[in-house]
PDB file of C-alpha atoms in Angstrom:
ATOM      1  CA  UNK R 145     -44.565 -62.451  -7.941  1.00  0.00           C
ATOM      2  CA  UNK R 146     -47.429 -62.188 -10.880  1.00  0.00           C
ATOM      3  CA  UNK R 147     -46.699 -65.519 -11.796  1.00  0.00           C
ATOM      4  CA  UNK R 148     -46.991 -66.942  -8.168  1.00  0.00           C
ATOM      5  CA  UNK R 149     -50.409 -65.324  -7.681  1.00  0.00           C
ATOM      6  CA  UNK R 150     -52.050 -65.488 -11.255  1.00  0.00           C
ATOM      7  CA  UNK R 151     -55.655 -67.321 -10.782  1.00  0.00           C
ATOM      8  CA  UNK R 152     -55.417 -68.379  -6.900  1.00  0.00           C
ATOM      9  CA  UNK R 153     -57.884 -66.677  -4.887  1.00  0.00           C
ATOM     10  CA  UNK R 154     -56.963 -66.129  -0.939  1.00  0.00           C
ATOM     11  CA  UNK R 155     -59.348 -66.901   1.348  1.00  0.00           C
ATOM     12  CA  UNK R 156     -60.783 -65.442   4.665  1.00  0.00           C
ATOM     13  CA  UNK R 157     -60.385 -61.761   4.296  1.00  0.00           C
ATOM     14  CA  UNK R 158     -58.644 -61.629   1.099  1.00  0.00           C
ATOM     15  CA  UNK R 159     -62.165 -62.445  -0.294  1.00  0.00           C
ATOM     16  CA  UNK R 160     -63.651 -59.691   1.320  1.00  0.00           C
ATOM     17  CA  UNK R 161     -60.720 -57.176  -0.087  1.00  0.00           C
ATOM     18  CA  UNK R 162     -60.273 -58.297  -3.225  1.00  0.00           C
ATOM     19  CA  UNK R 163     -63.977 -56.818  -4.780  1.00  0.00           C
ATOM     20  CA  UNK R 164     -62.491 -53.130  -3.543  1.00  0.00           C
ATOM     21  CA  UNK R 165     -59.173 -54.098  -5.175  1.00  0.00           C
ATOM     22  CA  UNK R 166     -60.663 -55.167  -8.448  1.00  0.00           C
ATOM     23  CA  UNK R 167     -62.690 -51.967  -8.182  1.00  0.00           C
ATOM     24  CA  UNK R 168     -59.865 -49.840  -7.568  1.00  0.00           C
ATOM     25  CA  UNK R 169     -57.478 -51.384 -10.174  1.00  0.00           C
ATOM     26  CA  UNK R 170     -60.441 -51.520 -13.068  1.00  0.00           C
ATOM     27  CA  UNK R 171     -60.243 -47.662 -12.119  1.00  0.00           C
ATOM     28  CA  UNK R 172     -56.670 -47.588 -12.591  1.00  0.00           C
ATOM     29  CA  UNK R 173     -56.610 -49.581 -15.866  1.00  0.00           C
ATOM     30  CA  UNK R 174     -59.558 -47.229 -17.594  1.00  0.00           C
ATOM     31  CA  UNK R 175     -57.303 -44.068 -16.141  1.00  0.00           C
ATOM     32  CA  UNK R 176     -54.667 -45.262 -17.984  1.00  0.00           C
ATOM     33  CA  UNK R 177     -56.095 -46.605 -20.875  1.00  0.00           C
ATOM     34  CA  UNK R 178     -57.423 -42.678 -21.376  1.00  0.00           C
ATOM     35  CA  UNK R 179     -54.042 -41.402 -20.658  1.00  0.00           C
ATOM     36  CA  UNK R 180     -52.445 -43.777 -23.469  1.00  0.00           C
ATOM     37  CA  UNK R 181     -54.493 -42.926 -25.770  1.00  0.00           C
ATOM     38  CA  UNK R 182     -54.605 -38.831 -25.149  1.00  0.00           C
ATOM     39  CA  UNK R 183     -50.714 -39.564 -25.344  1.00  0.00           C
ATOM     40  CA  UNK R 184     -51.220 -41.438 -28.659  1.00  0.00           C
ATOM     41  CA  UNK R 185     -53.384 -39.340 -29.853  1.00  0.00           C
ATOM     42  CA  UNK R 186     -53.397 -36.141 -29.153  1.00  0.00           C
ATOM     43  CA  UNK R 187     -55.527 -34.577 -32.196  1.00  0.00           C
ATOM     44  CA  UNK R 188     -58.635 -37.042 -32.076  1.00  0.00           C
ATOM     45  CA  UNK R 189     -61.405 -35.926 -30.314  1.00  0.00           C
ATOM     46  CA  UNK R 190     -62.897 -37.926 -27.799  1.00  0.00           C
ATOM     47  CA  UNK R 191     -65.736 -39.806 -28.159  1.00  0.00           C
ATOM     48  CA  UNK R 192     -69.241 -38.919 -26.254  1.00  0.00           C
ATOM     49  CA  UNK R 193     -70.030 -42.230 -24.903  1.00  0.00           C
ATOM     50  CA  UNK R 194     -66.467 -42.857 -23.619  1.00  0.00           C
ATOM     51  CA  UNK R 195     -66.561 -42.433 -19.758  1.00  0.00           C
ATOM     52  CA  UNK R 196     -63.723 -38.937 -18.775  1.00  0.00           C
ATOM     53  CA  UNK R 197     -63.010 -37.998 -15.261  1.00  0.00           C
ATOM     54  CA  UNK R 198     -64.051 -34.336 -15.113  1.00  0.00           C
ATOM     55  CA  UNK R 199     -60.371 -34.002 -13.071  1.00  0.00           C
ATOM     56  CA  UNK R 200     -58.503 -35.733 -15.269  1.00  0.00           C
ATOM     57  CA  UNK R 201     -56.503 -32.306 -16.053  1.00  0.00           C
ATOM     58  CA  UNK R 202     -55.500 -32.859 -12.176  1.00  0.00           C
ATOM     59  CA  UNK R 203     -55.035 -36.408 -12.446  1.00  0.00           C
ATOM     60  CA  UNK R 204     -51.740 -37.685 -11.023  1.00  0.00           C
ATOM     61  CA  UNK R 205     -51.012 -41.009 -11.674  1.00  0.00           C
ATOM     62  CA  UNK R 206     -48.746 -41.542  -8.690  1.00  0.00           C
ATOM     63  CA  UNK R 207     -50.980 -39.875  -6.574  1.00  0.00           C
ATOM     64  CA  UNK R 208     -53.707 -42.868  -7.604  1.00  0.00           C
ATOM     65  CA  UNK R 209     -50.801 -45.468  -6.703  1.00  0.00           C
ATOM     66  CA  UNK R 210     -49.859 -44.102  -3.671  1.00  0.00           C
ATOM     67  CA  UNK R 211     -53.507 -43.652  -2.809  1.00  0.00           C
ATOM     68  CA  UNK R 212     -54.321 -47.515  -3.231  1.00  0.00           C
ATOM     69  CA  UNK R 213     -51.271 -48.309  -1.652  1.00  0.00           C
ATOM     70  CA  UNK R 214     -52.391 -46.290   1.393  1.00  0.00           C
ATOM     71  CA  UNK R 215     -55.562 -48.315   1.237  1.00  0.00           C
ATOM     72  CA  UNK R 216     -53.606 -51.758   1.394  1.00  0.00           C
ATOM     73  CA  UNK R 217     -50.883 -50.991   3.879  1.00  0.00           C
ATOM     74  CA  UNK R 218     -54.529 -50.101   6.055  1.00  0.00           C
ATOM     75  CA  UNK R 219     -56.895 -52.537   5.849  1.00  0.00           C
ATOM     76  CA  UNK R 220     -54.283 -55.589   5.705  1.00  0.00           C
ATOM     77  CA  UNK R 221     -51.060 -56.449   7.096  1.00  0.00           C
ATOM     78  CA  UNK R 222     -47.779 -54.933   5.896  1.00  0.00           C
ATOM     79  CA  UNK R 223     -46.058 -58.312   4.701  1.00  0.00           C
ATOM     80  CA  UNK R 224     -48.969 -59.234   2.499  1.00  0.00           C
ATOM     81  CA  UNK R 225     -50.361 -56.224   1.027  1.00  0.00           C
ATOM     82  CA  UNK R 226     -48.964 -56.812  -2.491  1.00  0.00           C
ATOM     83  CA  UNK R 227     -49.623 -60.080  -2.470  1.00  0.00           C
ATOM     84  CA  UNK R 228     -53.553 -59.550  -1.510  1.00  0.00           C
ATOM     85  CA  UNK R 229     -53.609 -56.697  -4.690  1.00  0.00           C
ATOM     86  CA  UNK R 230     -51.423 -58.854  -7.129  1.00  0.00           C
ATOM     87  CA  UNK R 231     -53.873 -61.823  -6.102  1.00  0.00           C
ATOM     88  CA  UNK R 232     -57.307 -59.720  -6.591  1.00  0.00           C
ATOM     89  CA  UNK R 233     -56.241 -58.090  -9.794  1.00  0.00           C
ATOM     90  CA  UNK R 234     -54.460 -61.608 -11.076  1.00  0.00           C
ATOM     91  CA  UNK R 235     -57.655 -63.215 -10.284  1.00  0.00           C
ATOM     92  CA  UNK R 236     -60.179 -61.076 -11.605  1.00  0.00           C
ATOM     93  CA  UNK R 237     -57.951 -58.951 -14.807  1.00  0.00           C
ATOM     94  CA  UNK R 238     -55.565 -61.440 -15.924  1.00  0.00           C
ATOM     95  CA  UNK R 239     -51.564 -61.509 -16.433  1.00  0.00           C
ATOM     96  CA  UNK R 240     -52.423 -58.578 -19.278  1.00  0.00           C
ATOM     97  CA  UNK R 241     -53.372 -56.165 -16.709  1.00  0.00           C
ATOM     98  CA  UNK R 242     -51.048 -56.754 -14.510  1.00  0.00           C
ATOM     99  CA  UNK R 243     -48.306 -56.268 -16.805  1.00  0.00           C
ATOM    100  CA  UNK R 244     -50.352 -53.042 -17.920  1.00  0.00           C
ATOM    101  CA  UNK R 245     -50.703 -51.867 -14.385  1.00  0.00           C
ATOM    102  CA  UNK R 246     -46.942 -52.307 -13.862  1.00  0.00           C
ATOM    103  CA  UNK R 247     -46.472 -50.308 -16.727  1.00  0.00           C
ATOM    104  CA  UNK R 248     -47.784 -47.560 -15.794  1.00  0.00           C
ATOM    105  CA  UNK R 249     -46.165 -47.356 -12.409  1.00  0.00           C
ATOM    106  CA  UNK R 250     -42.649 -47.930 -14.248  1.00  0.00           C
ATOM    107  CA  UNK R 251     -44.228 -45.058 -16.393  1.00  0.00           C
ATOM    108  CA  UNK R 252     -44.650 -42.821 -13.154  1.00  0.00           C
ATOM    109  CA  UNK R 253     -41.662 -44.257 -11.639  1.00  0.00           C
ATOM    110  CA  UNK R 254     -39.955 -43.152 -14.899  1.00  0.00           C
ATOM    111  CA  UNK R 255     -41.020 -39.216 -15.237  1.00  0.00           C
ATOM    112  CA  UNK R 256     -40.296 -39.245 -11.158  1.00  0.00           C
ATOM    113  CA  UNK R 257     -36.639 -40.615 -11.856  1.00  0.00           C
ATOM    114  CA  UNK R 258     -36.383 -37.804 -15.117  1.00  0.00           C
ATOM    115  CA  UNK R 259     -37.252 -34.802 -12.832  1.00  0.00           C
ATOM    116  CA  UNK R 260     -34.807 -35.890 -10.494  1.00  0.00           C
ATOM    117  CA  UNK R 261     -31.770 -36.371 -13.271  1.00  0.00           C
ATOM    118  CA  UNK R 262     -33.056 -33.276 -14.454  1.00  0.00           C
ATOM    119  CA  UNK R 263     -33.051 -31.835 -11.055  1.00  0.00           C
ATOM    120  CA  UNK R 264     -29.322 -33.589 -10.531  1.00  0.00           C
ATOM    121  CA  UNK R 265     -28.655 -31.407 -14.071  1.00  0.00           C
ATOM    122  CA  UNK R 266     -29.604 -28.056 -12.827  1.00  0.00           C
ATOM    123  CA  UNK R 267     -27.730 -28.791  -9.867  1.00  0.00           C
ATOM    124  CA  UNK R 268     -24.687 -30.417 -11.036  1.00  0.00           C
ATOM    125  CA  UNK R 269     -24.944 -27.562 -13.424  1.00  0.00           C
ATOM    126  CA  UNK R 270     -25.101 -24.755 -10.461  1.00  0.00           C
ATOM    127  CA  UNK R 271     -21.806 -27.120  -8.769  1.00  0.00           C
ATOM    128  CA  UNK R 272     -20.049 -26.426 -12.109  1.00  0.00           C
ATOM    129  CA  UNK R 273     -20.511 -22.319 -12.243  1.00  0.00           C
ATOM    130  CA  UNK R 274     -19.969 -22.519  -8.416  1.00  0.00           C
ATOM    131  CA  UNK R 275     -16.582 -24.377  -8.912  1.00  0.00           C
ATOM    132  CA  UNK R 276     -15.625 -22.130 -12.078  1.00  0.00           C
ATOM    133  CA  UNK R 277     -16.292 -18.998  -9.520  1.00  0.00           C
ATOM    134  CA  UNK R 278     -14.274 -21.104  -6.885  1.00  0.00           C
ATOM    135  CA  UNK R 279     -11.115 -21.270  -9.558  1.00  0.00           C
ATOM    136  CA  UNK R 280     -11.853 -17.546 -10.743  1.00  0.00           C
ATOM    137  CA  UNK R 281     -11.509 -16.509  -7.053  1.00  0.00           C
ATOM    138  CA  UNK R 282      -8.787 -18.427  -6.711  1.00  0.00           C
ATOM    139  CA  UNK R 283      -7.185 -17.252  -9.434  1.00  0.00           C
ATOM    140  CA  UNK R 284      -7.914 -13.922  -8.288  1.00  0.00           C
ATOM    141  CA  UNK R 285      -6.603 -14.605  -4.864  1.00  0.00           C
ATOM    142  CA  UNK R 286      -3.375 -15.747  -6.153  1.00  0.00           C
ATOM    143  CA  UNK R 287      -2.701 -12.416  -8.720  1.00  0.00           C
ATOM    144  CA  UNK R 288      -3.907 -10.361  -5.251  1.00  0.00           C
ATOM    145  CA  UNK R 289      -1.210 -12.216  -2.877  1.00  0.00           C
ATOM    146  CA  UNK R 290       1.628 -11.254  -5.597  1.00  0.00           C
ATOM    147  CA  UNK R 291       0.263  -7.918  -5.888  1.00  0.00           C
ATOM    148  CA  UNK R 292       0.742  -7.928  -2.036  1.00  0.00           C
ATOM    149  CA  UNK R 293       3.968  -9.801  -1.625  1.00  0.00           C
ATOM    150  CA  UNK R 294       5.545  -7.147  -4.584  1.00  0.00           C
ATOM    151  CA  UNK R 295       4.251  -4.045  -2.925  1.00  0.00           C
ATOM    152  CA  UNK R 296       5.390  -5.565   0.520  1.00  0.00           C
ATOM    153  CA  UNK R 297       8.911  -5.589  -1.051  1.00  0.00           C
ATOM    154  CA  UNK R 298       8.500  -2.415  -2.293  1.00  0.00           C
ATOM    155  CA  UNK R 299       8.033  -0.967   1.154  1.00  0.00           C
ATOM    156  CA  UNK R 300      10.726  -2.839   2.553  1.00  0.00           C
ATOM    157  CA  UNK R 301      13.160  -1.168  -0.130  1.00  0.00           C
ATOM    158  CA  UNK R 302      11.882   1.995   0.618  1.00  0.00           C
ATOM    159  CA  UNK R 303      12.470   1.888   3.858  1.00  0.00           C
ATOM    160  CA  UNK R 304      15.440   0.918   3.604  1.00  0.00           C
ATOM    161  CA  UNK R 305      16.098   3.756   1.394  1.00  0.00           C
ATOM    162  CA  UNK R 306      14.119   5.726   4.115  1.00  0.00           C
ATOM    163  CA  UNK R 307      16.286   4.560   6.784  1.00  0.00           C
ATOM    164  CA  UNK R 308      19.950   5.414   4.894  1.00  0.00           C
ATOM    165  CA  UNK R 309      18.498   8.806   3.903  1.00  0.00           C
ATOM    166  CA  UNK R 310      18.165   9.197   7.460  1.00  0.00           C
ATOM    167  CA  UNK R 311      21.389   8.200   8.911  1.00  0.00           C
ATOM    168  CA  UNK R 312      22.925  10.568   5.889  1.00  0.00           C
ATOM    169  CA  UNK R 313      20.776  13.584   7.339  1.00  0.00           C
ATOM    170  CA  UNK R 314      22.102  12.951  10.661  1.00  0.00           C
ATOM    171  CA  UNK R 315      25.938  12.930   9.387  1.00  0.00           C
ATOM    172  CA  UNK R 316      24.928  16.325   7.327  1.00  0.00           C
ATOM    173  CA  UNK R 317      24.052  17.173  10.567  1.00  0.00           C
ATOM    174  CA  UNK R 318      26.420  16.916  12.349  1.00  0.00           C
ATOM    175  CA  UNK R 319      28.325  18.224   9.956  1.00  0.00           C
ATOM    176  CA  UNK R 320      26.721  21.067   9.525  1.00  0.00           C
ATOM    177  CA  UNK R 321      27.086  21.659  13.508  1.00  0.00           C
ATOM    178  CA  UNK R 322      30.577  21.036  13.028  1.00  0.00           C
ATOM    179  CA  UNK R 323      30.743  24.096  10.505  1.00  0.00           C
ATOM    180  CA  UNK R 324      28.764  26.448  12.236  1.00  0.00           C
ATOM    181  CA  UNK R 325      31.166  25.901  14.990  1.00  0.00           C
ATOM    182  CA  UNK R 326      34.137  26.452  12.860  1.00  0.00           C
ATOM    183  CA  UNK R 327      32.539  29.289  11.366  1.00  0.00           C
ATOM    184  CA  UNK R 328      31.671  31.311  14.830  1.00  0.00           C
ATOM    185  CA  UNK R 329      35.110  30.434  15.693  1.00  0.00           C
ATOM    186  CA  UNK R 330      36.208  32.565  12.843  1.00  0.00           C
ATOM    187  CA  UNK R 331      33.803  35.268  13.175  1.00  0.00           C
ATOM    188  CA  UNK R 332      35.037  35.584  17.067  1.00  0.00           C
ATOM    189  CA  UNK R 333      38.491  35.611  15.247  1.00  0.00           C
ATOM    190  CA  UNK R 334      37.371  37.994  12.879  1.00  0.00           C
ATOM    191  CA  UNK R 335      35.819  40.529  15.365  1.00  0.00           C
ATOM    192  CA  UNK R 336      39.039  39.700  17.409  1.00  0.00           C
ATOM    193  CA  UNK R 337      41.515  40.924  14.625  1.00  0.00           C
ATOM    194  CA  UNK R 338      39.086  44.109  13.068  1.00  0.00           C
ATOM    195  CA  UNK R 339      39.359  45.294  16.827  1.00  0.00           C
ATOM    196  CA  UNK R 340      42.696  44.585  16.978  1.00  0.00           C
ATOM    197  CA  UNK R 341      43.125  46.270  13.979  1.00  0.00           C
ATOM    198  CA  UNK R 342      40.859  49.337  14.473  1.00  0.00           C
ATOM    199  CA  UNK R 343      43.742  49.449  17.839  1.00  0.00           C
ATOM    200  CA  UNK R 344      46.742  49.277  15.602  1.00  0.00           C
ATOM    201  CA  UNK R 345      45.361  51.309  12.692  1.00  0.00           C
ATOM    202  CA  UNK R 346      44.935  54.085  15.941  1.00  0.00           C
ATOM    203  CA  UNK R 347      47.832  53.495  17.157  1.00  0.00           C
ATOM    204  CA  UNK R 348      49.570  53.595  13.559  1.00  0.00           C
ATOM    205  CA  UNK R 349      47.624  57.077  13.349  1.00  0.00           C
ATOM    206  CA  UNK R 350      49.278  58.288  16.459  1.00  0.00           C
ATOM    207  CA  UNK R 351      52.828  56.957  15.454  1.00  0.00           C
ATOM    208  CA  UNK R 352      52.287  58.921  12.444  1.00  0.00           C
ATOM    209  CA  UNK R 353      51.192  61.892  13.567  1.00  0.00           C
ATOM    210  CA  UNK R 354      54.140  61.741  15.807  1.00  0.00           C
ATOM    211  CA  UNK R 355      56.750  60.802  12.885  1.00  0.00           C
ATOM    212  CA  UNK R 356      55.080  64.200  10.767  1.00  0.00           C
ATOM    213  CA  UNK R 357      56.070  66.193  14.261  1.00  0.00           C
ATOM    214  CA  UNK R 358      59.326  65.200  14.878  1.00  0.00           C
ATOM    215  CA  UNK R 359      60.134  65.702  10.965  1.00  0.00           C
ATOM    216  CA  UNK R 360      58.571  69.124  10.876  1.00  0.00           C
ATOM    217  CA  UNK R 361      61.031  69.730  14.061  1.00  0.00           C
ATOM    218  CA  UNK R 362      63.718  68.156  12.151  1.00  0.00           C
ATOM    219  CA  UNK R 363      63.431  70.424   9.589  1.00  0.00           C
ATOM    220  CA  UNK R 364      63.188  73.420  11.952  1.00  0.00           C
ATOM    221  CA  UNK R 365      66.497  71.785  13.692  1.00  0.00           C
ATOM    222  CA  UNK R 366      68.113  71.515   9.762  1.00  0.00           C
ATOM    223  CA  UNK R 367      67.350  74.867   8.831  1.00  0.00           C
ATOM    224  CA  UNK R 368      68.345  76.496  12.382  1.00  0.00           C
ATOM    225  CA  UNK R 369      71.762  74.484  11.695  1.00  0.00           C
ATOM    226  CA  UNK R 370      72.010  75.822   8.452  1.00  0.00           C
ATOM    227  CA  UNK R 371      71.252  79.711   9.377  1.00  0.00           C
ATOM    228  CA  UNK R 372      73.732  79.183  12.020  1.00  0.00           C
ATOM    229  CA  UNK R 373      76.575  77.530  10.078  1.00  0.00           C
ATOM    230  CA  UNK R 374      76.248  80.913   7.677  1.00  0.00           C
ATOM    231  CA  UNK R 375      76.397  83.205  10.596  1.00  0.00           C
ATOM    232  CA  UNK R 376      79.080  81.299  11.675  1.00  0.00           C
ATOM    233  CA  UNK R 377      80.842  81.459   8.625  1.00  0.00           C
ATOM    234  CA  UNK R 378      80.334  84.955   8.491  1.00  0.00           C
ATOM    235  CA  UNK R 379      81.805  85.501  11.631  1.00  0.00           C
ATOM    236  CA  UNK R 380      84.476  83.084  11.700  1.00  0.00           C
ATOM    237  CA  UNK R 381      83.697  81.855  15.325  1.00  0.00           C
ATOM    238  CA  UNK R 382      82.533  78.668  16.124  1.00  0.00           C
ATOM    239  CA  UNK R 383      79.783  78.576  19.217  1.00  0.00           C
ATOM    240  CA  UNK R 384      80.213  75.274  20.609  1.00  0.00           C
ATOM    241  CA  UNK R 385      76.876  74.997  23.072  1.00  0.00           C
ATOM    242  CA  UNK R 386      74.657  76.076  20.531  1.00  0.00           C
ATOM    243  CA  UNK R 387      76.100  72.908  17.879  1.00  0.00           C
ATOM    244  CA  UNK R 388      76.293  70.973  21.049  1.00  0.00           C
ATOM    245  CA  UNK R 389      72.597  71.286  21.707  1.00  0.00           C
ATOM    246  CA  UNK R 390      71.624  70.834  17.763  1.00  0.00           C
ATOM    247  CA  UNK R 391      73.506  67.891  17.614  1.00  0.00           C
ATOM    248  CA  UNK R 392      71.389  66.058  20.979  1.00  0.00           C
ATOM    249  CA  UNK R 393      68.115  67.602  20.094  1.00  0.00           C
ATOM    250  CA  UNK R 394      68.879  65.905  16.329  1.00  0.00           C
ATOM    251  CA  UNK R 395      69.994  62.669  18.066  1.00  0.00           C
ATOM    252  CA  UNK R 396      66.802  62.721  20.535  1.00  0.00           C
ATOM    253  CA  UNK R 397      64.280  62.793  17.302  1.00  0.00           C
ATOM    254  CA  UNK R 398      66.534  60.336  15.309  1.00  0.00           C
ATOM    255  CA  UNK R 399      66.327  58.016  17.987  1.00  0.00           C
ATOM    256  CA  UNK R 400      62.626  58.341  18.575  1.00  0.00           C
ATOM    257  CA  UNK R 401      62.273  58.216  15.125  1.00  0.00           C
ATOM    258  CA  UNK R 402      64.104  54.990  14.804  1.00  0.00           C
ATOM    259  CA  UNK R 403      62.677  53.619  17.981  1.00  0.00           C
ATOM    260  CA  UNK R 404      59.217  53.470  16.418  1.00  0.00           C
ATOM    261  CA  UNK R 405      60.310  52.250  13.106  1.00  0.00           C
ATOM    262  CA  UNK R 406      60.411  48.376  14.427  1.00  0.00           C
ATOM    263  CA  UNK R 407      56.734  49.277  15.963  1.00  0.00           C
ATOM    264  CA  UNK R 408      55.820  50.300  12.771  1.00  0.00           C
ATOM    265  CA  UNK R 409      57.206  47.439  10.843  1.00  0.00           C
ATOM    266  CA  UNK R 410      55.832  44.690  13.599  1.00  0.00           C
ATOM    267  CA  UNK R 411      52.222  46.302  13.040  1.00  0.00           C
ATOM    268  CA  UNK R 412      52.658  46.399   9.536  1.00  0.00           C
ATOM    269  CA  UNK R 413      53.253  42.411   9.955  1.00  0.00           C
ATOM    270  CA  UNK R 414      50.507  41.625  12.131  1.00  0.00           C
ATOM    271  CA  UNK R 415      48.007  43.769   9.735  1.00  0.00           C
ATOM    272  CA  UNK R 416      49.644  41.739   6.625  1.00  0.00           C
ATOM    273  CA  UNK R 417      48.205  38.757   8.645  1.00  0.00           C
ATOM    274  CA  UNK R 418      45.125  40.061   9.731  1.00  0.00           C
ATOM    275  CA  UNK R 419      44.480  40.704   5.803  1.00  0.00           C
ATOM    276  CA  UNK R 420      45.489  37.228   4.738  1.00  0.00           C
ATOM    277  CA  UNK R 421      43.021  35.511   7.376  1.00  0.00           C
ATOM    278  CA  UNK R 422      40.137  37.772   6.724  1.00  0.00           C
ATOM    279  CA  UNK R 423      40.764  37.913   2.727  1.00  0.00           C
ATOM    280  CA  UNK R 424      40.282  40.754   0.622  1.00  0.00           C
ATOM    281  CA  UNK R 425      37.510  42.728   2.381  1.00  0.00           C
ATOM    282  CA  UNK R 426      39.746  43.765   4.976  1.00  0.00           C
ATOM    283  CA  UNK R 427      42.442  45.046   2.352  1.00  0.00           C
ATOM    284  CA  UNK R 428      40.352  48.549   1.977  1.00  0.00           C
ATOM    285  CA  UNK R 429      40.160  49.406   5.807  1.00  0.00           C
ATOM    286  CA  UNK R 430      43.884  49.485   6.061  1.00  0.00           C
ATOM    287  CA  UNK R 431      45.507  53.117   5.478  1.00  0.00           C
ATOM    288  CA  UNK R 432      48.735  53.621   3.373  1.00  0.00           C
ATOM    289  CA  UNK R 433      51.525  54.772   5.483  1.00  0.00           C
ATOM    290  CA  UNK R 434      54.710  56.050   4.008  1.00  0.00           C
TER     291      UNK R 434
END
């Protein structure tokens, strides 16, 4: 596009803009001549006759650009504004300056494109920590969904152990029941037999006492007989009623006294059971008949 434009002038308007464009890009060239050189040569003073900007420390040369490019786009058309600059600046500052001007956009163009890679850094940098805090997450997530899937298996075995421990209570249970019934069976039994006992052991007592009466009469019959078999020897006369009556009476208590005897003896059974069934406690309660 330089080459195109180098040396022909436009005519109508163009004329008219291209004094404000050589104005404006003479501007730009000393602007960046000074920058260059600042750049270059950053230790050698500056000379007093050289012509500074007193805002050159706020100088922005893309702000400049933009600036005269504002200026173009307004007081011509859209499709030829570079063409109209290009043409002013060919015409009046040569191919040099062109090539100089260029360079300093590329220049601006340049440190624009570095902040943004540097920018694109920071950021792709900021991606990277966010995606190594992503996997660490991740990472965590995973250890915390075994932690969870081990202590949900966990609680499944206990309850299951929860569940058999209670079905075992409720058999121990029922057991249990079981036993206590058994065991007030028994005690019934038990209070059963001591009162049957306590009936025998009374009615023992009486068959005793009754068995010491009918001995001590015995005796009284035996020595009667005895006193009156001497005075009948004596006397050498036999009286037969009073033998006759010794010999019933004797019968009558012999009888009795064997008529109780199986009583005695069917008692002394049931008590021997009684004592078996309600063990060795009940051994001392029981008297010692002879």
């Amino acid at each position: 596009m330089a080459g195109r434009n180098v040396g022909v002038p436009r005519c109508g308007a163009a004329g008219t803009q291209s004094r404000g464009q050589l104005a404006a890009g003479q501007d730009l060239l000393a602007r960046e001549q000074e920058y260059n050189v600042k750049l270059k040569y950053p230790s050698v003073q500056t000379a007093n006759d050289v012509a500074i900007p007193d805002d050159f420390s706020d100088f922005s040369l893309a702000k400049t650009i933009s600036r005269i490019e504002g200026q173009l786009e307004e007081d011509s058309s859209p499709g030829h504004a570079d063409d109209d600059i290009l043409c002013g600046v060919s015409k009046d500052i040569g191919t040099e300056a062109q090539l100089r001007f260029l360079k300093a956009k590329l220049h601006v163009m340049q440190e624009e494109l570095d902040s943004v890679v540097c920018e694109c850094n920071k950021k792709e940098d900021e991606i990277q920590d966010l995606k190594s805090k992503v996997k660490n997450f991740e990472e965590d997530c995973v250890k915390q969904q075994r932690t969870i899937t081990s202590q949900q298996s966990q609680i499944e075995k206990y309850k299951n152990l929860f569940e058999e421990a209670n079905s075992r209570c409720d058999g121990l249970q029922q057991q249990l029941s079981s036993v206590e019934r058994e065991l007030e069976n028994k005690r019934r039994l038990q209070k059963q037999a001591a009162t049957s006992q306590s009936a025998t052991e009374v009615r023992l007592n009486r068959a005793l006492e009754e068995a010491e009466k009918y001995k001590v009469e015995l005796n009284k019959l035996r020595q009667s007989n005895k006193v009156h078999k001497a005075g009948f020897c004596c006397a050498g006369v036999r009286r037969a009623p009073p033998g006759h009556l010794f010999s019933q009476r004797s019968s009558v208590t012999v009888s009795h006294v064997l008529g109780l005897q199986p009583v005695y003896q069917d008692e002394a059974s049931s008590l021997e059971r009684a004592r078996q069934q309600d063990g060795p406690s009940s051994d001392d309660s029981l008297p010692c008949g002879d």
